[in-house]
mmCIF file with all atom_site columns, C-alpha atoms in Angstrom:
data_model
loop_
_atom_site.group_PDB
_atom_site.id
_atom_site.type_symbol
_atom_site.label_atom_id
_atom_site.label_alt_id
_atom_site.label_comp_id
_atom_site.label_asym_id
_atom_site.label_entity_id
_atom_site.label_seq_id
_atom_site.pdbx_PDB_ins_code
_atom_site.Cartn_x
_atom_site.Cartn_y
_atom_site.Cartn_z
_atom_site.occupancy
_atom_site.B_iso_or_equiv
_atom_site.pdbx_formal_charge
_atom_site.auth_seq_id
_atom_site.auth_comp_id
_atom_site.auth_asym_id
_atom_site.auth_atom_id
_atom_site.pdbx_PDB_model_num
ATOM 1  C CA . MET Y 1 1  ? 45.226 171.491 141.743 1.00 0.00 ? 1  MET Y CA 1
ATOM 2  C CA . SER Y 1 2  ? 43.824 169.153 139.810 1.00 0.00 ? 2  SER Y CA 1
ATOM 3  C CA . GLU Y 1 3  ? 46.110 166.204 139.159 1.00 0.00 ? 3  GLU Y CA 1
ATOM 4  C CA . GLN Y 1 4  ? 48.267 165.773 136.249 1.00 0.00 ? 4  GLN Y CA 1
ATOM 5  C CA . GLN Y 1 5  ? 46.662 163.933 133.001 1.00 0.00 ? 5  GLN Y CA 1
ATOM 6  C CA . PRO Y 1 6  ? 49.441 162.242 130.186 1.00 0.00 ? 6  PRO Y CA 1
ATOM 7  C CA . PRO Y 1 7  ? 49.173 163.139 127.567 1.00 0.00 ? 7  PRO Y CA 1
ATOM 8  C CA . LYS Y 1 8  ? 46.618 160.737 125.279 1.00 0.00 ? 8  LYS Y CA 1
ATOM 9  C CA . ILE Y 1 9  ? 47.943 159.099 121.686 1.00 0.00 ? 9  ILE Y CA 1
ATOM 10 C CA . GLU Y 1 10 ? 46.178 159.613 118.683 1.00 0.00 ? 10 GLU Y CA 1
ATOM 11 C CA . PHE Y 1 11 ? 46.094 155.968 117.367 1.00 0.00 ? 11 PHE Y CA 1
ATOM 12 C CA . PRO Y 1 12 ? 47.782 155.100 114.350 1.00 0.00 ? 12 PRO Y CA 1
ATOM 13 C CA . CYS Y 1 13 ? 50.760 156.521 116.698 1.00 0.00 ? 13 CYS Y CA 1
ATOM 14 C CA . GLU Y 1 14 ? 53.516 155.914 113.923 1.00 0.00 ? 14 GLU Y CA 1
ATOM 15 C CA . ASN Y 1 15 ? 57.732 156.255 115.004 1.00 0.00 ? 15 ASN Y CA 1
ATOM 16 C CA . TYR Y 1 16 ? 55.873 154.551 118.418 1.00 0.00 ? 16 TYR Y CA 1
ATOM 17 C CA . PRO Y 1 17 ? 59.087 153.679 120.413 1.00 0.00 ? 17 PRO Y CA 1
ATOM 18 C CA . ILE Y 1 18 ? 58.921 151.118 123.214 1.00 0.00 ? 18 ILE Y CA 1
ATOM 19 C CA . LYS Y 1 19 ? 62.491 150.584 124.709 1.00 0.00 ? 19 LYS Y CA 1
ATOM 20 C CA . VAL Y 1 20 ? 63.478 146.531 126.029 1.00 0.00 ? 20 VAL Y CA 1
ATOM 21 C CA . LEU Y 1 21 ? 66.003 145.955 128.298 1.00 0.00 ? 21 LEU Y CA 1
ATOM 22 C CA . GLY Y 1 22 ? 67.323 143.343 129.011 1.00 0.00 ? 22 GLY Y CA 1
ATOM 23 C CA . GLU Y 1 23 ? 70.866 139.734 129.642 1.00 0.00 ? 23 GLU Y CA 1
ATOM 24 C CA . ALA Y 1 24 ? 72.363 140.760 126.268 1.00 0.00 ? 24 ALA Y CA 1
ATOM 25 C CA . GLY Y 1 25 ? 73.065 138.258 123.441 1.00 0.00 ? 25 GLY Y CA 1
ATOM 26 C CA . GLN Y 1 26 ? 71.896 136.968 120.322 1.00 0.00 ? 26 GLN Y CA 1
ATOM 27 C CA . GLU Y 1 27 ? 68.941 135.332 122.267 1.00 0.00 ? 27 GLU Y CA 1
ATOM 28 C CA . LEU Y 1 28 ? 67.333 138.660 122.886 1.00 0.00 ? 28 LEU Y CA 1
ATOM 29 C CA . HIS Y 1 29 ? 67.735 140.070 119.113 1.00 0.00 ? 29 HIS Y CA 1
ATOM 30 C CA . GLU Y 1 30 ? 65.893 137.053 118.063 1.00 0.00 ? 30 GLU Y CA 1
ATOM 31 C CA . LEU Y 1 31 ? 62.871 137.556 120.710 1.00 0.00 ? 31 LEU Y CA 1
ATOM 32 C CA . VAL Y 1 32 ? 62.176 141.322 120.701 1.00 0.00 ? 32 VAL Y CA 1
ATOM 33 C CA . ILE Y 1 33 ? 62.567 141.002 116.741 1.00 0.00 ? 33 ILE Y CA 1
ATOM 34 C CA . ASP Y 1 34 ? 59.466 137.462 116.945 1.00 0.00 ? 34 ASP Y CA 1
ATOM 35 C CA . VAL Y 1 35 ? 57.389 139.677 119.288 1.00 0.00 ? 35 VAL Y CA 1
ATOM 36 C CA . MET Y 1 36 ? 57.618 142.660 117.707 1.00 0.00 ? 36 MET Y CA 1
ATOM 37 C CA . GLU Y 1 37 ? 56.393 140.937 114.735 1.00 0.00 ? 37 GLU Y CA 1
ATOM 38 C CA . ARG Y 1 38 ? 53.826 138.670 115.895 1.00 0.00 ? 38 ARG Y CA 1
ATOM 39 C CA . HIS Y 1 39 ? 52.327 142.219 117.491 1.00 0.00 ? 39 HIS Y CA 1
ATOM 40 C CA . ALA Y 1 40 ? 53.665 145.087 114.269 1.00 0.00 ? 40 ALA Y CA 1
ATOM 41 C CA . PRO Y 1 41 ? 54.172 142.657 110.839 1.00 0.00 ? 41 PRO Y CA 1
ATOM 42 C CA . GLY Y 1 42 ? 56.067 144.706 109.440 1.00 0.00 ? 42 GLY Y CA 1
ATOM 43 C CA . PHE Y 1 43 ? 58.499 147.140 111.102 1.00 0.00 ? 43 PHE Y CA 1
ATOM 44 C CA . ASP Y 1 44 ? 61.578 148.081 110.654 1.00 0.00 ? 44 ASP Y CA 1
ATOM 45 C CA . GLN Y 1 45 ? 64.050 146.561 111.720 1.00 0.00 ? 45 GLN Y CA 1
ATOM 46 C CA . THR Y 1 46 ? 66.708 148.921 110.598 1.00 0.00 ? 46 THR Y CA 1
ATOM 47 C CA . ARG Y 1 47 ? 65.972 151.230 113.128 1.00 0.00 ? 47 ARG Y CA 1
ATOM 48 C CA . ILE Y 1 48 ? 66.368 149.276 116.120 1.00 0.00 ? 48 ILE Y CA 1
ATOM 49 C CA . THR Y 1 49 ? 69.238 150.742 118.476 1.00 0.00 ? 49 THR Y CA 1
ATOM 50 C CA . ILE Y 1 50 ? 71.009 148.823 120.935 1.00 0.00 ? 50 ILE Y CA 1
ATOM 51 C CA . ASN Y 1 51 ? 73.494 150.911 124.077 1.00 0.00 ? 51 ASN Y CA 1
ATOM 52 C CA . GLU Y 1 52 ? 75.026 148.834 126.203 1.00 0.00 ? 52 GLU Y CA 1
ATOM 53 C CA . SER Y 1 53 ? 75.914 148.636 129.952 1.00 0.00 ? 53 SER Y CA 1
ATOM 54 C CA . SER Y 1 54 ? 79.279 149.503 131.639 1.00 0.00 ? 54 SER Y CA 1
ATOM 55 C CA . LYS Y 1 55 ? 80.200 146.598 131.921 1.00 0.00 ? 55 LYS Y CA 1
ATOM 56 C CA . GLY Y 1 56 ? 78.263 144.038 128.677 1.00 0.00 ? 56 GLY Y CA 1
ATOM 57 C CA . ARG Y 1 57 ? 76.017 142.495 130.623 1.00 0.00 ? 57 ARG Y CA 1
ATOM 58 C CA . PHE Y 1 58 ? 72.560 144.246 129.493 1.00 0.00 ? 58 PHE Y CA 1
ATOM 59 C CA . GLN Y 1 59 ? 71.461 145.820 126.757 1.00 0.00 ? 59 GLN Y CA 1
ATOM 60 C CA . SER Y 1 60 ? 68.702 147.774 125.688 1.00 0.00 ? 60 SER Y CA 1
ATOM 61 C CA . LEU Y 1 61 ? 67.244 147.568 122.585 1.00 0.00 ? 61 LEU Y CA 1
ATOM 62 C CA . THR Y 1 62 ? 64.238 150.582 120.744 1.00 0.00 ? 62 THR Y CA 1
ATOM 63 C CA . VAL Y 1 63 ? 62.329 149.348 118.344 1.00 0.00 ? 63 VAL Y CA 1
ATOM 64 C CA . TRP Y 1 64 ? 60.130 152.232 116.660 1.00 0.00 ? 64 TRP Y CA 1
ATOM 65 C CA . ILE Y 1 65 ? 56.238 150.370 115.675 1.00 0.00 ? 65 ILE Y CA 1
ATOM 66 C CA . THR Y 1 66 ? 53.073 152.263 115.016 1.00 0.00 ? 66 THR Y CA 1
ATOM 67 C CA . ALA Y 1 67 ? 51.064 151.665 117.618 1.00 0.00 ? 67 ALA Y CA 1
ATOM 68 C CA . THR Y 1 68 ? 47.707 151.136 116.425 1.00 0.00 ? 68 THR Y CA 1
ATOM 69 C CA . GLY Y 1 69 ? 45.487 150.874 120.546 1.00 0.00 ? 69 GLY Y CA 1
ATOM 70 C CA . GLU Y 1 70 ? 45.892 150.090 123.861 1.00 0.00 ? 70 GLU Y CA 1
ATOM 71 C CA . PRO Y 1 71 ? 45.034 146.688 122.966 1.00 0.00 ? 71 PRO Y CA 1
ATOM 72 C CA . GLN Y 1 72 ? 48.865 146.136 120.989 1.00 0.00 ? 72 GLN Y CA 1
ATOM 73 C CA . LEU Y 1 73 ? 50.441 147.498 123.650 1.00 0.00 ? 73 LEU Y CA 1
ATOM 74 C CA . LYS Y 1 74 ? 49.246 145.740 126.146 1.00 0.00 ? 74 LYS Y CA 1
ATOM 75 C CA . ALA Y 1 75 ? 49.613 142.318 124.246 1.00 0.00 ? 75 ALA Y CA 1
ATOM 76 C CA . ILE Y 1 76 ? 53.522 143.794 123.434 1.00 0.00 ? 76 ILE Y CA 1
ATOM 77 C CA . HIS Y 1 77 ? 54.393 144.638 127.155 1.00 0.00 ? 77 HIS Y CA 1
ATOM 78 C CA . GLU Y 1 78 ? 52.982 140.903 128.328 1.00 0.00 ? 78 GLU Y CA 1
ATOM 79 C CA . ASP Y 1 79 ? 54.499 139.164 125.644 1.00 0.00 ? 79 ASP Y CA 1
ATOM 80 C CA . LEU Y 1 80 ? 57.754 140.510 126.568 1.00 0.00 ? 80 LEU Y CA 1
ATOM 81 C CA . ARG Y 1 81 ? 57.464 140.078 130.207 1.00 0.00 ? 81 ARG Y CA 1
ATOM 82 C CA . ILE Y 1 82 ? 57.141 137.241 130.226 1.00 0.00 ? 82 ILE Y CA 1
ATOM 83 C CA . HIS Y 1 83 ? 60.777 135.670 129.616 1.00 0.00 ? 83 HIS Y CA 1
ATOM 84 C CA . LYS Y 1 84 ? 63.180 135.508 131.711 1.00 0.00 ? 84 LYS Y CA 1
ATOM 85 C CA . ARG Y 1 85 ? 66.231 137.268 129.610 1.00 0.00 ? 85 ARG Y CA 1
ATOM 86 C CA . ILE Y 1 86 ? 63.804 140.652 129.785 1.00 0.00 ? 86 ILE Y CA 1
ATOM 87 C CA . LYS Y 1 87 ? 63.916 143.351 132.645 1.00 0.00 ? 87 LYS Y CA 1
ATOM 88 C CA . MET Y 1 88 ? 61.991 146.109 131.825 1.00 0.00 ? 88 MET Y CA 1
ATOM 89 C CA . VAL Y 1 89 ? 59.519 146.518 129.251 1.00 0.00 ? 89 VAL Y CA 1
ATOM 90 C CA . MET Y 1 90 ? 58.873 150.668 128.594 1.00 0.00 ? 90 MET Y CA 1
#
């Protein structure tokens, strides 16, 4: 039996979703937008979706970008993970 490999992504990849889970609040939104603008300038901010946790303490934001390659995705992930408000990046 061979080990199943994850699907390869062909770059550039339009409509690539990035989900960020963090402590709810305007600061989270501003932080995510700032990081995305730095690494994926011109992404469509109107497509950001926000879901609240049942108690309202956390939010998940999903942002769609045009992914240009692995270095870009790694840089986004690293820039988001260094902030205390952010708990998970997918």
